[in-house]
Short mmCIF file of C-alpha atoms in Angstrom, two decimals:
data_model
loop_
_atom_site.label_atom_id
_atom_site.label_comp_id
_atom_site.label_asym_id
_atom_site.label_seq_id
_atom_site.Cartn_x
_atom_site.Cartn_y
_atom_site.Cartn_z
CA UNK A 1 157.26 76.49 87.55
CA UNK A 2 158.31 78.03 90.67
CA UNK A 3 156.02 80.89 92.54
CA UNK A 4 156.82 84.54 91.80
CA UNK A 5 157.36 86.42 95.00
CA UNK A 6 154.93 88.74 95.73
CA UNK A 7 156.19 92.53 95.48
CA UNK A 8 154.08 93.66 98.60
CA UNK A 9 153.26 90.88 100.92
CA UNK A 10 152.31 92.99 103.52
CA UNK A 11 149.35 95.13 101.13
CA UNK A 12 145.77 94.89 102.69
CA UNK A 13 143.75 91.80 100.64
CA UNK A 14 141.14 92.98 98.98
CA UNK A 15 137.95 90.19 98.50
CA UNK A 16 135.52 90.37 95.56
CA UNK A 17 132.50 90.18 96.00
CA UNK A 18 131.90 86.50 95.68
CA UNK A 19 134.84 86.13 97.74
CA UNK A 20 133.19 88.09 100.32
CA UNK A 21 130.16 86.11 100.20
CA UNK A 22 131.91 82.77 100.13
CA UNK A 23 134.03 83.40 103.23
CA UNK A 24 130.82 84.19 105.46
CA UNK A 25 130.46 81.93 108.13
CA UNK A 26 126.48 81.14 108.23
CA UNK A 27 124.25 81.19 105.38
CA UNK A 28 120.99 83.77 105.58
CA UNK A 29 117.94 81.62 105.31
CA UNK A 30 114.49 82.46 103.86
CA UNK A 31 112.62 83.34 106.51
CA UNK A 32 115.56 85.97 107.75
CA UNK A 33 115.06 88.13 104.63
CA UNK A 34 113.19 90.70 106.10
CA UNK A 35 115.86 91.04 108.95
CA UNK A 36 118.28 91.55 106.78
CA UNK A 37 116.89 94.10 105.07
CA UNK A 38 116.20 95.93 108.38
CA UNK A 39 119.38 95.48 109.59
CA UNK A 40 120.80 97.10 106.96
CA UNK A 41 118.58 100.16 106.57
CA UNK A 42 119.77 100.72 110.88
CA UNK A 43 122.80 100.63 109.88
CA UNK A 44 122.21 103.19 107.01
CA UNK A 45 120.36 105.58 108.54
CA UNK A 46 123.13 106.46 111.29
CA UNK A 47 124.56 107.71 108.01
CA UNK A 48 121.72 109.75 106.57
CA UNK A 49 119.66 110.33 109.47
CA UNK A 50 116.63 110.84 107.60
CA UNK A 51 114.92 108.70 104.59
CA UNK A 52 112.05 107.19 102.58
CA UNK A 53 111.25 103.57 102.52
CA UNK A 54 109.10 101.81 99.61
CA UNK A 55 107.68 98.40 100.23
CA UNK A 56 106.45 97.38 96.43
CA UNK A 57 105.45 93.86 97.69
CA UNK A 58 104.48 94.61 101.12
CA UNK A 59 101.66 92.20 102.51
CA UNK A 60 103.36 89.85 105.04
CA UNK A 61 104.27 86.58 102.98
CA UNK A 62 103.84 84.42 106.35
CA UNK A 63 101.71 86.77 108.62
CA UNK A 64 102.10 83.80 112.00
CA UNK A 65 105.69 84.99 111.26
CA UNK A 66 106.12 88.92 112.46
CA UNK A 67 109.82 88.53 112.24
CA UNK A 68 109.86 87.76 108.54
CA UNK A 69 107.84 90.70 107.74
CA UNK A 70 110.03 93.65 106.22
CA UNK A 71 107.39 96.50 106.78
CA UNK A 72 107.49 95.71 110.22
CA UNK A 73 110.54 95.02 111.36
CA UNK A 74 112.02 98.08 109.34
CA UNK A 75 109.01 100.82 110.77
CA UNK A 76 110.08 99.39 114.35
CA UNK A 77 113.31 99.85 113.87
CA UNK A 78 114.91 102.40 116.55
CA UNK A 79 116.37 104.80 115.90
CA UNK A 80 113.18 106.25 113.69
CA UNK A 81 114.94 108.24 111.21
CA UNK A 82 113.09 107.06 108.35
CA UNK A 83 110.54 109.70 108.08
CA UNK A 84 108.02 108.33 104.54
CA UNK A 85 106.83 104.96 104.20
CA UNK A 86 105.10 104.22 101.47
CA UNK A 87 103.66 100.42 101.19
CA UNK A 88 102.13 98.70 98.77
CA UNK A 89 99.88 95.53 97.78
CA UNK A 90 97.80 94.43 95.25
CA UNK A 91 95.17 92.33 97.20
CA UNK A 92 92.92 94.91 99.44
CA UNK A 93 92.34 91.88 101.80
CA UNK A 94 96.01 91.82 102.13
CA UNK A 95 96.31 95.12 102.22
CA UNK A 96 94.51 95.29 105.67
CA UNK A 97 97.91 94.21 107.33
CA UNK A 98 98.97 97.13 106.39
CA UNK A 99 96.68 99.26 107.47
CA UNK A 100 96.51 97.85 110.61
CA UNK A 101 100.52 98.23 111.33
CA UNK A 102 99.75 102.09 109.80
CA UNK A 103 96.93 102.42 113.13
CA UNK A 104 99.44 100.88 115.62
CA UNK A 105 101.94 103.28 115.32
CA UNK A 106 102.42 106.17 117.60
CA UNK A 107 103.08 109.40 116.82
CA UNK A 108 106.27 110.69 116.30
CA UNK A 109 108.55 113.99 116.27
CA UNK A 110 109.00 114.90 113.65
CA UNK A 111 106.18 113.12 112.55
CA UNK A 112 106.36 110.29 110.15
CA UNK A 113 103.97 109.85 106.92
CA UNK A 114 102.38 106.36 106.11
CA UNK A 115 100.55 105.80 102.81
CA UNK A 116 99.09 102.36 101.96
CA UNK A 117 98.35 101.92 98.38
CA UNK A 118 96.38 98.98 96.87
CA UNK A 119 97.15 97.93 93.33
CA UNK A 120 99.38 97.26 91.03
CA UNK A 121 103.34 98.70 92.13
CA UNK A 122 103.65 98.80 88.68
CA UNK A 123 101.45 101.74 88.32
CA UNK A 124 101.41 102.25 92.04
CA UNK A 125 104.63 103.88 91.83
CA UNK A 126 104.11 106.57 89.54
CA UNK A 127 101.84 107.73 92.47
CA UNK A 128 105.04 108.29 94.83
CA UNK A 129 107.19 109.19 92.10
CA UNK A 130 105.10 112.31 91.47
CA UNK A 131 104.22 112.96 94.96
CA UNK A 132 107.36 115.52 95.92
CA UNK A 133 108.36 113.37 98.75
CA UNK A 134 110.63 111.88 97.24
CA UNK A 135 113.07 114.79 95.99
CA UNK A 136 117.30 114.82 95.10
CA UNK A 137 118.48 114.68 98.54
CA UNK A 138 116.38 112.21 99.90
CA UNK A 139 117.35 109.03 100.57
CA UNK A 140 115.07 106.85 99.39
CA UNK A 141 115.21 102.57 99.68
CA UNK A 142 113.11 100.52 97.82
CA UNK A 143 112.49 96.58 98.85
CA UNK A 144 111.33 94.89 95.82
CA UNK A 145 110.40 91.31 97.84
CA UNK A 146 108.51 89.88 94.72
CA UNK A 147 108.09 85.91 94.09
CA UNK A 148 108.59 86.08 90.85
CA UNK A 149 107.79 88.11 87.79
CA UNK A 150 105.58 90.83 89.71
CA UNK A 151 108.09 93.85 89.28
CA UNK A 152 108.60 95.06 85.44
CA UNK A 153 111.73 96.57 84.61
CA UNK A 154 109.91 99.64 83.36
CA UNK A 155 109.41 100.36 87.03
CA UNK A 156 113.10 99.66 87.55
CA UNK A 157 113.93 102.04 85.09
CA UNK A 158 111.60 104.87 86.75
CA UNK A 159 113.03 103.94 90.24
CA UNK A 160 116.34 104.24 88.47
CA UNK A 161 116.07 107.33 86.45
CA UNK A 162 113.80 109.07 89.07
CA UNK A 163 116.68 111.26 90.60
CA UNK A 164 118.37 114.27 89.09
CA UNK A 165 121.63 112.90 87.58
CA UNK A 166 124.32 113.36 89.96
CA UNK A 167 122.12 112.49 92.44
CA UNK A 168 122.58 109.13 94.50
CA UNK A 169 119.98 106.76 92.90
CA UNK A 170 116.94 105.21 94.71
CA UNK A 171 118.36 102.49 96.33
CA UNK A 172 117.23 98.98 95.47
CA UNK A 173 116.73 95.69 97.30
CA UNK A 174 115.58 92.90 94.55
CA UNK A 175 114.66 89.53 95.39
CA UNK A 176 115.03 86.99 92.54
CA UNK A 177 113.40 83.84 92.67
CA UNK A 178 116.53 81.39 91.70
CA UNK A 179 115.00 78.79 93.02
CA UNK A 180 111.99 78.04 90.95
CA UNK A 181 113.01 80.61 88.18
CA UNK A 182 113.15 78.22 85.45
CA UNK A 183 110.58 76.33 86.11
CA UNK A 184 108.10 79.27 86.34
CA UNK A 185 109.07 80.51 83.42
CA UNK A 186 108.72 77.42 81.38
CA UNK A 187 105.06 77.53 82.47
CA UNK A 188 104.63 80.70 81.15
CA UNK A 189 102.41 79.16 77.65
CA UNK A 190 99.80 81.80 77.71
CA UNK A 191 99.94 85.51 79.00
CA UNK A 192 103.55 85.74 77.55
CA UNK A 193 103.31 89.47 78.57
CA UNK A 194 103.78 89.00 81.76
CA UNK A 195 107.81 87.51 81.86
CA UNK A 196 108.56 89.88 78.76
CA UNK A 197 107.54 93.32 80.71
CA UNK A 198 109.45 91.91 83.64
CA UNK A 199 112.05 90.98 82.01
CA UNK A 200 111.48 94.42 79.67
CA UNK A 201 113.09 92.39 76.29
CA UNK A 202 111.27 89.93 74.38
CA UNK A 203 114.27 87.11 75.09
CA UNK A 204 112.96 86.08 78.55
CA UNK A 205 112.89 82.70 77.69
CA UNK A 206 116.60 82.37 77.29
CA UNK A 207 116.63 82.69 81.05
CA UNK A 208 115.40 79.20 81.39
CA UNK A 209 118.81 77.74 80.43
CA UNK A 210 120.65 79.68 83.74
CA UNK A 211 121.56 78.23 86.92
CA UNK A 212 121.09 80.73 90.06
CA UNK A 213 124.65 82.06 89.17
CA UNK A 214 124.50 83.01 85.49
CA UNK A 215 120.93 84.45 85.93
CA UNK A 216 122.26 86.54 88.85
CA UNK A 217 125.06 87.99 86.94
CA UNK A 218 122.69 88.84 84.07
CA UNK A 219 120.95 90.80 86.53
CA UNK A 220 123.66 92.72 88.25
CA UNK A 221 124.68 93.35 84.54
CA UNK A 222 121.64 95.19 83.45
CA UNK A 223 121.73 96.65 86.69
CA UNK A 224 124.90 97.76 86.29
CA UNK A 225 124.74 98.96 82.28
CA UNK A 226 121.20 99.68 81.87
CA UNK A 227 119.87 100.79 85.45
CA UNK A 228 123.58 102.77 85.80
CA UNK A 229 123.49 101.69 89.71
CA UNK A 230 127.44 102.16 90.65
CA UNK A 231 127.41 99.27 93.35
CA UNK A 232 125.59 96.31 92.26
CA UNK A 233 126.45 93.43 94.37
CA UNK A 234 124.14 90.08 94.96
CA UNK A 235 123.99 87.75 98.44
CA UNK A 236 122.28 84.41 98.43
CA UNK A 237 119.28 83.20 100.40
CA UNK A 238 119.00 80.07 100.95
CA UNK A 239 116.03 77.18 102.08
CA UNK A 240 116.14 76.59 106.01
CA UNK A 241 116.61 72.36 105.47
CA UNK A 242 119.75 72.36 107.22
CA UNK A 243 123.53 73.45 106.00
CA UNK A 244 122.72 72.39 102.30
CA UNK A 245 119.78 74.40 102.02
CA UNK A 246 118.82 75.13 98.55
CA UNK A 247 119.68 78.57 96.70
CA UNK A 248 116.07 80.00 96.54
CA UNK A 249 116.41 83.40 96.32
CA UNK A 250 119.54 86.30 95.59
CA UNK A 251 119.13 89.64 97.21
CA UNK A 252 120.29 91.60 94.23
CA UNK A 253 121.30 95.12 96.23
CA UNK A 254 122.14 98.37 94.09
CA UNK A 255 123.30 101.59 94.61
CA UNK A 256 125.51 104.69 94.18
CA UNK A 257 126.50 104.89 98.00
CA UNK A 258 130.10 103.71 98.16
CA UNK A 259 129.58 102.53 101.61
CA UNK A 260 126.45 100.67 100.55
CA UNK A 261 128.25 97.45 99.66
CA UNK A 262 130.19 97.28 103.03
CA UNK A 263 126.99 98.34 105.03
CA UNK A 264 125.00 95.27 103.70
CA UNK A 265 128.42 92.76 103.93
CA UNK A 266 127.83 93.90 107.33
CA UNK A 267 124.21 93.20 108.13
CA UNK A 268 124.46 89.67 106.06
CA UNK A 269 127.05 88.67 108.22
CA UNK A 270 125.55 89.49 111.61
CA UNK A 271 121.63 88.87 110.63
CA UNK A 272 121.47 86.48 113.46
CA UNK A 273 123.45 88.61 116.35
CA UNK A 274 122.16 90.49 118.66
CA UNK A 275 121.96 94.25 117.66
CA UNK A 276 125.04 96.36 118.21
CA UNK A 277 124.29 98.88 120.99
CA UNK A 278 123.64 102.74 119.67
CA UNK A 279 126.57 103.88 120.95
CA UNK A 280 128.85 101.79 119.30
CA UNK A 281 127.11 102.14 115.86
CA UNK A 282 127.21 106.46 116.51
CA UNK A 283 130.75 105.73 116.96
CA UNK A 284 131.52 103.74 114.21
CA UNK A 285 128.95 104.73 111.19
CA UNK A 286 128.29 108.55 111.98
CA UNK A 287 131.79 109.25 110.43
CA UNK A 288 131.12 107.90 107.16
CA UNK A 289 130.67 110.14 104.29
CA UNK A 290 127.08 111.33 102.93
#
């Protein structure tokens, strides 16, 4: 059957999502996670000059690696617009990175808040929910860097439903564990609790049967229906073991900015250039709408 002529050759192509992420030209490894997250959140805040960040998961996972450490790389970031940080960790001796990146920084005008709280993010977050930072017109980003079943979707649902409605959501980087996913939760024979509050539905075990792909899309589903997150796209992350890395984890990224999704095409494509000079990012971001 011959080709149909197309009725506007010359329209501007516009790429899905996975077509997005399958024409990138590198792969984001593991151990860049953390700078992609802070690469995006520069970006971001040349937008909203001002923000909170909250680290559920914040302990560094390989502290002889500072450059794989989100909390770090993202409270050195320049310029400091981010004004809250709030980080959090459920092992105190953990916790005492934190603390100690809290000492070393200097002060700041206007000055910049810093809480540390050890326990469980679960309950942790109820804490900074209820604290008044965190009103309707703040922008607010939360990195949810867990390994596997740590986060509960009842604290998605409170991160999601914190806001007035209107308002632009909480903004939420989730790492899921493709990788190992269905192995982990096959072990899962006793404390049964633990997948079905993260999961937040007592068929958790159906995930088991799902590739990296289909589990991802159930997730940006939920997101999607159940969270009510406008943009909810997902970018792989793979194992450093050369060009055929495996798929470990899938940085699930949701929001109701509509130049979220183009912000964070951006900063997964560049993760490994040098950053772009101030100047250049005033000139092209500052424009963008609120």
């Amino acid at each position: 059957m011959a080709k149909h002529p197309e009725l506007f050759p010359d329209a501007p192509q516009q790429l899905s999502p996975m077509k997005m992420r399958r024409d990138a030209e590198h792969k984001v490894w593991t151990e860049n996670k953390a700078q992609l997250i802070a690469r995006y959140l520069r970006y971001f805040v040349f937008i909203t000059k001002h923000g909170a960040y909250i680290d559920g998961f914040a302990a560094p996972k390989d502290p002889s690696n500072p450059q794989s450490w989100a909390a770090k790389l993202v409270v050195e970031s320049e310029p400091k617009f981010l004004r809250q940080f709030f980080w959090c960790e459920l092992e105190p001796e953990r916790a005492g990175y934190l603390q100690a990146l809290k000492n070393e920084q200097s002060p700041t005008k206007p000055a910049r808040r810093y809480e540390v709280l050890i326990g469980d993010f679960n309950k942790s977050i109820d804490n900074i929910l209820a604290s008044g930072v965190i009103t309707d017109k703040t922008a607010t980003f939360c990195l949810l860097d867990q390994f596997m079943c740590e986060c509960e979707w009842a604290t998605l649902q409170k991160l999601a439903s914190h806001k007035t409605a209107g308002q632009n959501k909480i903004e939420l980087f989730y790492f899921l564990g493709v990788g190992w996913m269905s192995r982990g939760l096959a072990g899962f024979t006793k404390n049964i609790d633990i997948p079905r509050r993260w999961w937040g539905r007592d068929d958790w075990q159906s995930l088991q049967k799902l590739g990296p792909t289909k589990l991802t899309f159930e997730f940006e589903e939920r997101f999607r229906k159940e969270l009510g997150y406008r943009n909810v796209f997902s970018f792989p992350i793979y194992e450093h073991e050369g060009q055929n890395g495996k798929h470990m984890f899938t940085m699930i990224h949701a929001s109701d900015h509509d130049e979220a999704p183009r912000l964070m095409q951006r900063a997964y494509r560049n993760v490994m250039q040098p950053l772009e000079d101030e100047d250049q990012l005033i000139l092209e971001l500052a424009a963008l709408p609120l």
